[in-house]
Coordinates of C-alpha atoms in Angstrom, one line a residue:
X1 CA 0.0 0.0 0.0
X2 CA 1.5 3.4 -0.9
X3 CA 2.5 5.8 1.8
X4 CA 0.4 9.0 1.8
X5 CA 2.2 12.3 0.8
X6 CA 3.1 14.4 3.8
X7 CA 0.6 17.2 4.2
X8 CA 1.7 20.9 4.0
X9 CA 0.1 23.0 6.8
X10 CA 1.6 26.2 5.6
X11 CA 2.9 27.5 2.3
X12 CA 4.6 31.0 2.0
X13 CA 4.9 33.4 -0.8
X14 CA 8.5 34.7 -1.4
X15 CA 7.2 37.6 -3.5
X16 CA 5.0 39.2 -0.9
X17 CA 6.0 40.9 2.3
X18 CA 5.3 39.0 5.5
X19 CA 2.5 41.4 6.7
X20 CA 0.4 40.4 3.6
X21 CA 0.4 36.8 4.5
X22 CA -2.3 35.6 7.0
X23 CA -0.7 32.2 7.7
X24 CA 2.1 33.9 9.6
X25 CA 2.2 36.2 12.6
X26 CA 4.7 38.2 14.7
X27 CA 3.2 38.6 18.2
X28 CA 2.6 36.1 21.0
X29 CA -1.0 36.3 22.2
X30 CA -3.5 33.6 23.2
X31 CA -6.1 35.0 20.8
X32 CA -4.1 34.8 17.5
X33 CA -6.4 32.7 15.3
X34 CA -5.3 29.1 14.5
X35 CA -3.8 28.8 11.0
X36 CA -4.4 25.0 10.7
X37 CA -5.0 21.9 12.7
X38 CA -2.3 19.2 13.3
X39 CA -3.3 15.7 14.5
X40 CA -1.0 14.2 17.1
X41 CA 1.0 11.4 15.5
X42 CA 0.8 13.1 12.1
X43 CA 3.9 14.3 10.3
X44 CA 3.3 17.6 8.5
X45 CA 5.4 20.0 6.4
X46 CA 5.6 23.7 7.4
X47 CA 7.1 26.5 5.1
X48 CA 8.5 29.5 6.8
X49 CA 9.6 32.9 5.5
X50 CA 13.0 34.3 6.4
X51 CA 12.7 36.3 9.7
X52 CA 12.5 39.7 7.9
X53 CA 9.6 38.6 5.7
X54 CA 11.4 38.9 2.3
X55 CA 13.3 42.2 2.9
X56 CA 16.8 41.0 2.0
X57 CA 18.2 40.5 -1.6
X58 CA 20.8 38.4 -3.0
X59 CA 23.2 41.1 -4.2
X60 CA 26.6 42.7 -3.4
X61 CA 25.2 45.6 -1.5
X62 CA 24.2 45.9 2.2
X63 CA 21.8 48.8 1.7
X64 CA 18.9 46.4 2.5
X65 CA 20.6 45.5 5.7
X66 CA 21.1 49.2 6.5
X67 CA 17.5 50.1 5.9
X68 CA 15.7 47.0 7.1
X69 CA 12.5 47.7 9.0
X70 CA 13.0 46.0 12.3
X71 CA 9.3 46.6 13.2
X72 CA 8.4 44.1 10.4
X73 CA 10.3 41.0 11.4
X74 CA 9.9 37.4 12.9
X75 CA 7.0 36.3 10.7
X76 CA 6.5 32.9 12.2
X77 CA 4.2 30.2 10.8
X78 CA 1.2 29.2 12.7
X79 CA -0.2 29.2 15.3
X80 CA -1.3 25.6 15.0
X81 CA -4.1 23.8 16.7
X82 CA -2.6 20.6 18.1
X83 CA -5.7 18.5 18.4
X84 CA -6.4 17.4 22.0
X85 CA -3.8 19.7 23.8
X86 CA -5.0 21.3 26.9
X87 CA -3.5 23.6 29.5
X88 CA -1.1 21.7 31.7
X89 CA -0.2 19.2 29.0
X90 CA 3.3 19.1 27.4
X91 CA 3.6 19.3 23.6
X92 CA 6.2 17.1 22.1
X93 CA 7.6 18.3 18.7
X94 CA 10.0 16.0 16.9
X95 CA 11.9 17.7 14.1
X96 CA 12.0 15.2 11.2
X97 CA 13.8 17.5 8.7
X98 CA 14.7 21.1 8.0
X99 CA 15.8 22.3 4.5
X100 CA 16.1 25.5 2.4
X101 CA 13.3 26.0 -0.2
X102 CA 14.2 24.6 -3.6
X103 CA 13.0 28.0 -5.0
X104 CA 15.5 29.9 -3.0
X105 CA 18.8 28.0 -2.5
X106 CA 20.7 30.9 -0.8
X107 CA 20.7 32.6 2.5
X108 CA 22.2 35.6 4.1
X109 CA 23.9 37.0 7.3
X110 CA 23.9 40.7 8.2
X111 CA 25.5 43.2 10.5
X112 CA 22.9 45.8 11.5
X113 CA 23.9 49.4 11.7
X114 CA 24.4 50.5 15.3
X115 CA 21.5 53.0 15.0
X116 CA 19.1 50.3 13.7
X117 CA 19.4 47.1 15.8
X118 CA 23.2 46.9 16.2
X119 CA 24.7 43.6 17.5
X120 CA 27.0 42.0 20.0
X121 CA 30.1 43.9 18.8
X122 CA 28.4 47.2 17.6
X123 CA 30.7 49.3 19.8
X124 CA 33.6 48.3 17.4
X125 CA 31.6 47.6 14.2
X126 CA 28.7 50.2 14.0
X127 CA 28.2 50.0 10.1
X128 CA 26.0 47.7 8.2
X129 CA 27.4 44.8 6.2
X130 CA 26.1 41.5 4.6
X131 CA 27.2 38.1 3.3
X132 CA 25.3 36.0 0.9
X133 CA 25.7 32.1 1.3
X134 CA 25.1 29.5 -1.5
X135 CA 23.4 26.5 0.0
X136 CA 24.2 23.2 -1.7
X137 CA 23.3 20.0 0.0
X138 CA 24.6 20.3 3.6
X139 CA 27.2 22.8 2.8
X140 CA 27.4 26.6 2.8
X141 CA 29.9 28.7 0.8
X142 CA 30.1 32.5 0.4
X143 CA 31.5 34.8 -2.3
X144 CA 31.9 37.4 0.5
X145 CA 33.9 35.2 2.9
X146 CA 36.2 33.2 0.6
X147 CA 38.2 30.1 1.4
X148 CA 35.6 28.8 3.8
X149 CA 33.1 26.0 3.5
X150 CA 31.2 24.4 6.3
X151 CA 28.5 21.9 7.2
X152 CA 25.2 23.5 8.3
X153 CA 23.2 22.4 11.3
X154 CA 19.9 23.5 10.0
X155 CA 17.4 24.4 12.6
X156 CA 14.4 26.7 13.5
X157 CA 15.4 29.8 15.6
X158 CA 11.9 30.2 17.0
X159 CA 9.7 27.5 18.3
X160 CA 7.0 27.9 21.0
X161 CA 3.5 27.7 22.4
X162 CA 1.1 30.6 22.9
X163 CA 0.9 32.2 26.4
X164 CA -2.2 32.2 28.4
X165 CA -3.6 35.6 29.4
X166 CA -2.0 35.2 32.8
X167 CA 1.4 34.3 31.3
X168 CA 1.2 37.2 28.8
X169 CA 0.4 39.6 31.7
X170 CA 3.3 38.5 33.6
X171 CA 5.7 38.8 30.5
X172 CA 4.6 42.4 30.0
X173 CA 4.8 43.3 33.7
X174 CA 8.2 42.1 34.3
X175 CA 9.6 43.4 31.0
X176 CA 8.1 46.9 31.5
X177 CA 9.3 46.8 35.1
X178 CA 12.9 46.1 33.9
X179 CA 12.6 49.1 31.4
X180 CA 11.4 51.3 34.3
X181 CA 14.1 50.3 36.7
X182 CA 17.4 50.2 34.5
X183 CA 16.6 51.7 31.1
X184 CA 18.2 55.0 32.2
X185 CA 21.5 53.2 32.7
X186 CA 21.7 52.0 29.2
X187 CA 22.1 53.4 25.7
X188 CA 20.2 50.6 24.0
X189 CA 16.9 49.1 24.8
X190 CA 16.9 46.6 27.7
X191 CA 13.6 45.2 26.8
X192 CA 10.9 45.5 24.1
X193 CA 7.4 46.3 25.4
X194 CA 4.2 45.7 23.2
X195 CA 4.2 47.8 20.1
X196 CA 1.2 48.4 17.9
X197 CA 3.3 49.6 15.0
X198 CA 3.4 46.8 12.3
X199 CA 2.0 44.1 14.7
X200 CA 0.8 41.2 12.4
X201 CA -1.8 38.9 14.0
X202 CA -2.2 36.4 11.2
X203 CA -5.8 36.2 10.0
X204 CA -7.2 38.4 12.8
X205 CA -9.0 41.5 11.6
X206 CA -10.7 44.5 13.1
X207 CA -11.1 44.7 16.9
X208 CA -9.3 41.5 17.6
X209 CA -6.2 42.4 15.4
X210 CA -6.1 45.8 17.3
X211 CA -6.4 44.2 20.7
X212 CA -3.6 41.7 19.8
X213 CA -1.4 44.6 18.5
X214 CA -1.9 46.4 21.9
X215 CA -1.4 43.5 24.2
X216 CA 0.8 41.0 22.3
X217 CA 4.3 40.2 23.4
X218 CA 7.2 40.9 20.9
X219 CA 8.9 37.8 19.5
X220 CA 12.5 39.1 19.8
X221 CA 13.4 37.5 23.2
X222 CA 13.1 33.9 24.3
X223 CA 11.2 33.5 27.5
X224 CA 11.3 30.7 30.1
X225 CA 7.6 29.8 29.9
X226 CA 7.3 29.0 26.1
X227 CA 10.7 29.0 24.6
X228 CA 10.4 31.3 21.5
X229 CA 13.4 32.9 20.0
X230 CA 16.1 30.9 21.6
X231 CA 18.4 30.3 18.5
X232 CA 19.8 27.0 19.7
X233 CA 21.8 25.6 16.8
X234 CA 21.5 22.1 18.1
X235 CA 17.8 21.8 17.7
X236 CA 18.3 20.3 14.2
X237 CA 17.0 17.1 12.5
X238 CA 16.1 14.3 14.9
X239 CA 15.6 16.6 18.0
X240 CA 12.7 16.3 20.2
X241 CA 11.4 19.4 22.0
X242 CA 9.0 19.5 25.1
X243 CA 6.9 22.5 25.4
X244 CA 4.5 23.5 28.3
X245 CA 0.9 24.1 27.0
X246 CA -1.1 27.1 28.4
X247 CA -4.0 27.4 26.0
X248 CA -6.4 24.9 24.3
X249 CA -4.8 23.5 21.2
X250 CA -1.3 24.7 22.3
X251 CA -1.1 27.3 19.5
X252 CA 2.3 26.1 18.5
X253 CA 4.3 28.4 16.2
X254 CA 7.7 28.1 14.4
X255 CA 10.0 30.1 12.2
X256 CA 13.2 32.1 11.8
X257 CA 15.0 29.2 10.0
X258 CA 18.7 29.1 10.1
X259 CA 21.0 27.0 7.7
X260 CA 23.8 27.3 10.1
X261 CA 24.7 29.5 13.3
X262 CA 27.5 30.0 15.6
X263 CA 26.8 29.9 19.4
X264 CA 25.6 33.3 20.4
X265 CA 24.5 34.4 17.0
X266 CA 26.5 37.5 17.7
X267 CA 25.6 39.9 14.9
X268 CA 22.0 39.6 15.8
X269 CA 21.1 39.0 12.1
X270 CA 23.6 36.5 12.8
X271 CA 22.9 33.0 11.5
X272 CA 22.6 32.1 7.8
X273 CA 19.0 33.3 7.6
X274 CA 16.7 31.6 5.1
X275 CA 13.2 30.7 4.1
X276 CA 12.7 27.0 4.3
X277 CA 10.5 24.0 5.1
X278 CA 10.6 21.7 8.1
X279 CA 8.8 18.4 8.8
X280 CA 7.6 17.9 12.3
X281 CA 5.6 15.2 14.2
X282 CA 3.8 16.0 17.4
X283 CA 2.4 14.2 20.3
X284 CA 0.8 15.3 23.7
X285 CA 1.7 14.2 27.1
X286 CA -1.4 14.7 29.1
X287 CA -0.8 16.5 32.4
X288 CA 2.9 16.6 31.4
X289 CA 3.8 19.9 33.1
X290 CA 3.1 18.2 36.5
X291 CA 4.4 14.7 35.6
X292 CA 7.7 16.0 34.3
X293 CA 8.0 19.1 36.5
X294 CA 8.4 21.2 33.4
X295 CA 8.2 25.1 33.8
X296 CA 10.4 25.8 30.7
X297 CA 11.0 23.9 27.5
X298 CA 13.5 21.0 27.4
X299 CA 14.9 19.1 24.5
X300 CA 17.0 16.2 23.4
X301 CA 19.2 16.9 20.4
X302 CA 19.1 14.7 17.3
X303 CA 21.9 12.5 16.2
X304 CA 22.7 14.6 13.1
X305 CA 25.6 16.7 14.3
X306 CA 28.7 18.3 12.8
X307 CA 31.6 15.9 12.8
X308 CA 34.5 18.4 13.1
X309 CA 37.5 16.6 14.8
X310 CA 37.9 17.8 18.4
X311 CA 41.6 18.1 17.9
X312 CA 41.1 20.5 15.0
X313 CA 39.5 23.3 17.0
X314 CA 41.3 26.5 17.5
X315 CA 40.0 27.8 20.7
X316 CA 40.1 31.3 22.2
X317 CA 39.6 32.2 25.8
X318 CA 37.8 35.3 27.0
X319 CA 37.6 36.7 30.6
X320 CA 35.4 39.4 32.2
X321 CA 37.8 42.1 31.7
X322 CA 36.8 44.5 29.0
X323 CA 38.9 45.9 26.1
X324 CA 39.6 49.1 28.1
X325 CA 40.8 47.0 31.1
X326 CA 37.7 47.5 33.3
X327 CA 37.3 44.6 35.7
X328 CA 33.8 43.2 35.6
X329 CA 32.4 40.7 38.2
X330 CA 31.8 37.3 36.8
X331 CA 30.2 38.8 33.7
X332 CA 29.9 36.0 31.0
X333 CA 28.8 38.5 28.3
X334 CA 31.9 40.5 28.7
X335 CA 33.9 37.3 28.7
X336 CA 32.3 36.0 25.5
X337 CA 32.7 39.3 23.8
X338 CA 36.5 39.2 24.7
X339 CA 36.7 35.6 23.2
X340 CA 35.2 36.9 19.9
X341 CA 37.6 39.8 19.9
X342 CA 40.6 37.4 20.3
X343 CA 39.3 35.3 17.3
X344 CA 39.0 38.4 15.3
X345 CA 42.4 39.6 16.0
X346 CA 43.9 36.2 15.1
X347 CA 42.0 35.7 11.8
X348 CA 43.1 39.1 10.4
X349 CA 46.5 37.6 9.9
X350 CA 45.1 35.6 6.9
X351 CA 43.7 38.7 5.0
X352 CA 40.2 38.8 6.2
X353 CA 38.8 42.2 7.5
X354 CA 37.0 42.5 10.8
X355 CA 33.6 42.6 9.2
X356 CA 34.2 39.3 7.4
X357 CA 35.3 37.6 10.4
X358 CA 32.3 39.0 12.4
X359 CA 30.0 37.5 9.9
X360 CA 31.8 34.2 9.8
X361 CA 31.6 33.9 13.7
X362 CA 28.0 34.5 13.4
X363 CA 27.2 32.0 10.8
X364 CA 29.7 29.1 11.0
X365 CA 28.9 26.5 13.6
X366 CA 31.5 27.7 16.2
X367 CA 31.3 26.2 19.7
X368 CA 30.8 28.7 22.5
X369 CA 31.2 27.6 26.1
X370 CA 31.1 28.9 29.6
X371 CA 34.2 27.5 31.1
X372 CA 33.9 28.9 34.7
X373 CA 31.7 31.2 36.7
X374 CA 32.9 30.4 40.1
X375 CA 36.4 31.9 40.3
X376 CA 35.9 35.5 41.4
X377 CA 36.2 37.9 39.9
X378 CA 36.5 36.5 36.3
X379 CA 34.2 34.5 34.3
X380 CA 35.8 32.5 31.6
X381 CA 34.4 31.6 28.2
X382 CA 35.7 29.8 25.2
X383 CA 35.1 30.1 21.5
X384 CA 36.2 27.2 19.4
X385 CA 36.6 27.4 15.6
X386 CA 37.2 24.2 13.6
X387 CA 40.2 24.8 11.3
X388 CA 38.5 22.6 8.8
X389 CA 36.2 25.4 7.9
X390 CA 39.0 26.8 5.8
X391 CA 40.8 25.5 2.7
X392 CA 43.9 27.4 3.9
X393 CA 46.1 26.6 6.9
X394 CA 45.0 28.8 9.8
X395 CA 46.8 26.8 12.5
X396 CA 49.2 28.7 14.8
X397 CA 52.1 26.5 13.4
X398 CA 51.3 27.2 9.8
X399 CA 52.9 29.8 7.4
X400 CA 50.4 32.5 8.7
X401 CA 50.2 33.6 5.1
X402 CA 48.0 36.6 4.1
X403 CA 45.6 36.2 1.1
X404 CA 43.5 38.5 -0.8
X405 CA 40.1 37.9 0.7
X406 CA 38.0 40.5 -1.1
X407 CA 35.2 41.9 1.0
X408 CA 31.7 41.3 2.3
X409 CA 28.8 43.4 0.9
X410 CA 29.0 46.9 2.2
X411 CA 26.6 49.9 2.2
X412 CA 26.8 52.2 -0.9
X413 CA 29.3 55.1 -0.4
X414 CA 29.7 54.2 3.3
X415 CA 33.1 54.8 5.0
X416 CA 33.6 51.7 6.8
X417 CA 36.4 51.2 9.3
X418 CA 37.2 47.6 8.5
X419 CA 39.7 47.0 11.2
X420 CA 39.3 48.0 14.8
X421 CA 42.2 48.7 17.4
X422 CA 40.8 47.1 20.4
X423 CA 43.5 48.5 22.8

């Protein structure tokens, strides 16, 4: 007996902006209408837009990254009615496959301008830049970062269930509370409160759409209750994810697909972003939140992992002393930033400029680790780069030869400072 074709529960249009497509949304809210029903035990296919909703082009200019509208992002597919799911259950999502769309076999990574989104290293690299990657089978290459080729761990950056009204209220209260208490100490936003501008609530219209826009939580941060935008590169094929359920039907949504990503996604637009399709199979554990003592999502990674030899990793250490010599107390963020800086300083020797390396660290599957947070005052982190990414010898015992590495895509007529003096 022939096997039935796998059902598509979402198709996307690569020629329309995300806000014109009712099968996607960009706010977490319990009242976003269901887009489709998925039966437990059924394997389905879900197409997803890239996170900007078709704003980025395959060209050699970063003007689109410079001018990207960051109020029109994170168009995630769903929410899906998982038949039989009730509050207190746990939704199990098994990722069967994730792939680029055949009709767009390329992806991109970008560095946002400091005044429009910025990124982890925007103090040093305030300008916009972009790299386009060709996606062939399991490998990514880029004309903008030559002499590199790596295997992608293809994964969704966003997966989560809808909050209940009570959970949504708690999110908004604690995040607005953070803004009120410490925003005056920071130059950039410390949290993102509800924003009506360019809220997209799927197929909702009229008064319902207006209410979702007013109350809905932004999708940028991941949150402990439902997961969301966690950008975990190991959630690839074969992974199983366990999500708390807060509303009838679970209202599961997914999107922000990445062909590859380094730990930390440091440039913010920092993975190889792409539209794509994933196949998932769902099941429901009745009363699972209590049975499993789950308050936040948990997952088991799949057995499809990168196979770079551990002895071939070039690993940089970072500590919680910043580039100006200021001592921070057990600050893992400062320490990881310093590990990134050490890697940039080293890879310059081979002819890459700082923006190319920044983009590479964002996209290639580097391994970031917290090595220690117990030895006061310095947290220690590591950043490991497989030397097999490169078709040149980048080992410390090699020739340290410099090559003509060209450039990444830059903004028209911009005056980029391509190399930064960290000290």
